[in-house]
Tab-separated table of C-alpha atoms in Angstrom:
chain	number	residue	atom	x	y	z
A	1	ASN	CA	-30.813	58.099	158.055
A	2	ALA	CA	-34.865	57.610	158.056
A	3	GLY	CA	-34.401	55.160	155.511
A	4	VAL	CA	-37.402	55.177	153.122
A	5	THR	CA	-39.808	57.945	153.738
A	6	GLN	CA	-43.452	57.475	152.623
A	7	THR	CA	-46.225	60.027	152.128
A	8	PRO	CA	-49.065	60.022	152.842
A	9	LYS	CA	-50.035	57.219	155.308
A	10	PHE	CA	-53.476	57.282	155.170
A	11	GLN	CA	-55.496	58.946	152.378
A	12	VAL	CA	-58.592	58.533	151.398
A	13	LEU	CA	-59.874	59.159	147.746
A	14	LYS	CA	-63.004	59.264	145.907
A	15	THR	CA	-63.323	57.494	142.658
A	16	GLY	CA	-61.805	59.298	139.915
A	17	GLN	CA	-59.519	62.023	141.999
A	18	SER	CA	-56.219	61.400	141.277
A	19	MET	CA	-52.911	61.860	143.364
A	20	THR	CA	-49.204	61.249	144.363
A	21	LEU	CA	-47.886	58.500	146.770
A	22	GLN	CA	-44.380	60.409	147.788
A	23	CYS	CA	-41.038	57.725	148.777
A	24	ALA	CA	-37.912	58.995	149.359
A	25	GLN	CA	-35.135	57.004	150.436
A	26	ASP	CA	-31.277	58.708	151.814
A	27	MET	CA	-29.405	55.666	151.609
A	28	ASN	CA	-28.164	56.995	147.727
A	29	HIS	CA	-30.087	53.568	147.504
A	30	GLU	CA	-30.084	52.850	142.958
A	31	TYR	CA	-32.637	50.292	143.152
A	32	MET	CA	-36.453	51.479	143.983
A	33	SER	CA	-39.591	50.212	143.644
A	34	TRP	CA	-43.676	49.952	144.932
A	35	TYR	CA	-45.751	47.666	145.922
A	36	ARG	CA	-49.482	47.049	146.719
A	37	GLN	CA	-50.596	44.704	149.278
A	38	ASP	CA	-54.587	43.476	149.627
A	39	PRO	CA	-55.821	42.391	153.062
A	40	GLY	CA	-54.956	38.803	153.787
A	41	MET	CA	-52.623	38.550	150.338
A	42	GLY	CA	-48.717	39.076	149.739
A	43	LEU	CA	-46.856	41.283	147.871
A	44	ARG	CA	-47.941	42.462	144.611
A	45	LEU	CA	-44.626	44.403	142.186
A	46	ILE	CA	-46.299	47.600	140.847
A	47	HIS	CA	-43.421	49.690	139.019
A	48	TYR	CA	-39.420	49.552	139.850
A	49	SER	CA	-36.649	51.785	138.864
A	50	VAL	CA	-32.871	51.020	138.495
A	51	GLY	CA	-31.530	54.580	138.303
A	52	ALA	CA	-32.538	58.165	137.901
A	53	GLY	CA	-33.826	58.001	134.412
A	54	ILE	CA	-34.819	54.335	134.519
A	55	THR	CA	-38.561	53.041	135.188
A	56	ASP	CA	-40.004	49.608	134.487
A	57	GLN	CA	-43.010	47.788	135.173
A	58	GLY	CA	-43.760	45.434	137.321
A	59	GLU	CA	-46.350	42.685	138.419
A	60	VAL	CA	-49.804	45.159	137.992
A	61	PRO	CA	-48.633	48.528	136.611
A	62	ASN	CA	-51.578	49.311	135.114
A	63	GLY	CA	-53.287	52.443	136.415
A	64	TYR	CA	-50.797	53.712	138.003
A	65	ASN	CA	-47.242	56.376	136.427
A	66	VAL	CA	-44.223	56.153	137.919
A	67	SER	CA	-40.697	58.715	137.251
A	68	ARG	CA	-37.636	58.608	139.159
A	69	SER	CA	-36.061	62.065	138.245
A	70	THR	CA	-33.636	62.447	141.027
A	71	THR	CA	-31.543	59.184	142.881
A	72	GLU	CA	-33.673	59.720	145.772
A	73	ASP	CA	-37.661	60.410	145.075
A	74	PHE	CA	-40.214	57.875	143.574
A	75	PRO	CA	-43.159	59.358	143.397
A	76	LEU	CA	-46.613	56.482	142.577
A	77	ARG	CA	-49.347	58.552	140.428
A	78	LEU	CA	-52.925	57.274	140.847
A	79	LEU	CA	-54.204	59.037	137.484
A	80	SER	CA	-58.252	58.090	138.050
A	81	ALA	CA	-58.392	56.349	141.239
A	82	ALA	CA	-61.013	53.339	141.698
A	83	PRO	CA	-61.682	51.351	144.638
A	84	SER	CA	-59.533	48.432	142.902
A	85	GLN	CA	-56.725	50.289	144.053
A	86	THR	CA	-57.825	50.453	147.569
A	87	SER	CA	-54.425	48.857	149.278
A	88	VAL	CA	-51.800	49.175	151.358
A	89	TYR	CA	-49.035	50.524	149.442
A	90	PHE	CA	-45.072	49.929	149.998
A	91	CYS	CA	-42.087	51.692	148.694
A	92	ALA	CA	-38.906	49.831	148.836
A	93	SER	CA	-34.729	50.656	148.213
A	94	ARG	CA	-31.550	48.557	147.660
A	95	ALA	CA	-28.320	49.984	147.084
A	96	ASP	CA	-27.223	48.078	143.883
A	97	ARG	CA	-29.324	47.928	141.049
A	98	ALA	CA	-28.779	44.349	140.454
A	99	GLY	CA	-30.345	42.605	143.143
A	100	THR	CA	-27.378	41.429	145.233
A	101	GLY	CA	-28.286	43.144	148.103
A	102	GLU	CA	-31.384	43.307	151.043
A	103	LEU	CA	-34.326	45.378	150.128
A	104	PHE	CA	-35.625	48.167	152.663
A	105	PHE	CA	-39.082	49.180	152.749
A	106	GLY	CA	-41.145	52.115	154.082
A	107	GLU	CA	-43.784	51.905	156.411
A	108	GLY	CA	-46.425	52.225	154.369
A	109	SER	CA	-49.438	54.254	152.884
A	110	ARG	CA	-52.864	53.155	153.212
A	111	LEU	CA	-55.142	54.169	151.010
A	112	THR	CA	-58.983	53.722	150.585
A	113	VAL	CA	-61.537	54.853	147.284
A	114	LEU	CA	-64.540	55.227	147.798
B	1	ASP	CA	-38.368	32.671	139.798
B	2	ALA	CA	-39.468	28.960	140.858
B	3	LYS	CA	-42.502	29.029	143.004
B	4	THR	CA	-42.017	28.052	147.028
B	5	THR	CA	-44.728	26.361	148.697
B	6	GLN	CA	-45.053	27.309	152.292
B	7	PRO	CA	-47.494	26.271	155.312
B	8	THR	CA	-50.463	28.805	156.253
B	9	SER	CA	-49.450	28.958	159.904
B	10	MET	CA	-48.063	27.496	162.403
B	11	ASP	CA	-47.717	28.390	166.457
B	12	CYS	CA	-44.304	28.365	168.544
B	13	ALA	CA	-43.901	28.480	172.270
B	14	GLU	CA	-42.055	31.717	172.905
B	15	GLY	CA	-38.393	31.310	174.062
B	16	ARG	CA	-38.404	27.698	172.104
B	17	ALA	CA	-36.954	27.570	168.239
B	18	ALA	CA	-39.442	27.909	165.474
B	19	ASN	CA	-38.597	26.001	162.796
B	20	LEU	CA	-40.549	27.607	159.299
B	21	PRO	CA	-39.863	25.034	156.390
B	22	CYS	CA	-40.078	26.311	152.885
B	23	ASN	CA	-40.513	23.900	149.730
B	24	HIS	CA	-39.049	24.862	146.389
B	25	SER	CA	-38.706	21.790	144.717
B	26	THR	CA	-37.920	23.844	140.981
B	27	ILE	CA	-35.335	25.847	142.217
B	28	SER	CA	-32.384	26.285	139.061
B	29	GLY	CA	-28.644	26.695	140.340
B	30	ASN	CA	-28.449	30.225	140.038
B	31	GLU	CA	-31.631	31.064	142.332
B	32	TYR	CA	-31.266	31.968	145.743
B	33	VAL	CA	-33.144	31.886	148.403
B	34	TYR	CA	-34.104	34.721	150.579
B	35	TRP	CA	-36.737	35.018	154.062
B	36	TYR	CA	-38.403	38.601	154.856
B	37	ARG	CA	-40.683	39.224	157.727
B	38	GLN	CA	-44.023	41.614	158.108
B	39	ILE	CA	-44.768	42.208	161.373
B	40	HIS	CA	-48.646	43.029	162.071
B	41	SER	CA	-49.163	46.171	159.293
B	42	GLN	CA	-45.496	47.074	158.995
B	43	GLY	CA	-43.152	46.889	155.490
B	44	PRO	CA	-41.279	43.784	155.424
B	45	GLN	CA	-37.900	43.167	156.502
B	46	TYR	CA	-35.223	41.253	155.434
B	47	ILE	CA	-34.310	38.085	157.674
B	48	ILE	CA	-31.706	35.832	155.221
B	49	HIS	CA	-30.730	34.809	152.139
B	50	GLY	CA	-28.748	31.832	151.079
B	51	LEU	CA	-27.374	29.908	147.641
B	52	LYS	CA	-26.070	26.660	149.149
B	53	ASN	CA	-24.736	26.592	152.120
B	54	ASN	CA	-26.180	27.163	155.783
B	55	GLU	CA	-26.528	30.864	156.573
B	56	THR	CA	-26.763	32.467	159.956
B	57	ASN	CA	-27.114	36.101	161.329
B	58	GLU	CA	-28.318	38.062	164.893
B	59	MET	CA	-31.426	36.969	163.341
B	60	ALA	CA	-31.435	33.141	162.131
B	61	SER	CA	-30.178	30.842	160.444
B	62	LEU	CA	-30.844	29.039	157.101
B	63	ILE	CA	-30.829	25.693	156.372
B	64	ILE	CA	-30.969	24.978	152.584
B	65	THR	CA	-30.991	21.037	152.020
B	66	GLU	CA	-28.070	19.141	149.724
B	67	ASP	CA	-30.697	18.690	146.744
B	68	ARG	CA	-32.087	22.758	147.451
B	69	LYS	CA	-34.924	21.644	146.766
B	70	SER	CA	-36.064	22.828	150.875
B	71	SER	CA	-35.209	24.893	153.551
B	72	THR	CA	-35.897	26.111	157.025
B	73	LEU	CA	-35.779	29.333	159.027
B	74	ILE	CA	-34.696	28.872	162.449
B	75	LEU	CA	-35.592	31.579	164.986
B	76	PRO	CA	-33.336	29.789	168.265
B	77	HIS	CA	-35.231	31.911	171.071
B	78	ALA	CA	-38.978	32.913	169.542
B	79	THR	CA	-40.526	35.832	171.832
B	80	LEU	CA	-43.335	37.555	171.381
B	81	ARG	CA	-41.724	40.231	168.821
B	82	ASP	CA	-41.227	37.325	166.405
B	83	THR	CA	-44.806	36.839	165.703
B	84	ALA	CA	-45.357	38.155	162.018
B	85	VAL	CA	-46.171	36.539	158.280
B	86	TYR	CA	-42.921	35.219	156.928
B	87	TYR	CA	-42.180	35.212	153.332
B	88	CYS	CA	-39.862	32.535	151.964
B	89	ILE	CA	-38.539	34.138	148.332
B	90	VAL	CA	-36.243	32.462	145.549
B	91	ARG	CA	-34.988	34.601	142.964
B	92	VAL	CA	-32.136	34.711	140.886
B	93	LYS	CA	-29.742	37.228	142.940
B	94	ALA	CA	-28.827	39.385	138.857
B	95	ALA	CA	-32.092	39.336	138.280
B	96	GLY	CA	-31.996	42.554	139.942
B	97	ASN	CA	-35.302	44.102	139.915
B	98	LYS	CA	-38.627	41.718	140.692
B	99	LEU	CA	-39.021	39.733	144.459
B	100	THR	CA	-42.102	38.239	143.937
B	101	PHE	CA	-44.167	37.511	147.408
B	102	GLY	CA	-46.453	34.488	148.036
B	103	GLY	CA	-48.514	34.161	151.299
B	104	GLY	CA	-46.204	33.269	153.640
B	105	THR	CA	-46.469	31.541	157.025
B	106	ARG	CA	-48.302	33.211	159.939
B	107	VAL	CA	-46.418	33.019	162.900
B	108	LEU	CA	-48.176	33.102	166.218
B	109	VAL	CA	-45.252	32.867	169.358
B	110	LYS	CA	-47.664	32.210	172.623
B	111	PRO	CA	-46.288	33.024	176.168
């Protein structure tokens, strides 16, 4: 198992550009989520999904869109990047949707918006 | 979810036990205590969780006080690779969706 795979690992954008951060897991996990981590800070939840076709907002959803068309993939879209979105983004998955298990995290995607 | 309070940082000697405290005085009866750690810039890693009883696994032990208002994560024999930020999180197990990470404790294991 590869676990949770995030691409790209590094990305530089200009203000106003759009892009998609990819997240895939091969563990057949129902729950997937996206977090962002700013320098010296803890993680903040952006969006999450408890199964294919189901998504919901987390703590800081503005400026981000998600979709969950398959169990394996949970892409995060930035429609018009802003410097405030410069951060490290982590995707995480969990086996069950009810929250009884541990979260598995990807290695992160480091985004810089100029 | 209940708020947690952890020391900002602490040092530990290699080979000694590291005891990481966490205060969660507003915890409610159905809330679990979870511990994760983040090594350098990697994704967080699950360590252990518990409700009332003390728990132990291959990584650590979790000691929860009888009133459940505080807990301690114990790394029995700290190694240099245990240098990381450790997050104590309290949440309802069946809440499903939100796991809130605070500032954590930055642990430096010294030779």
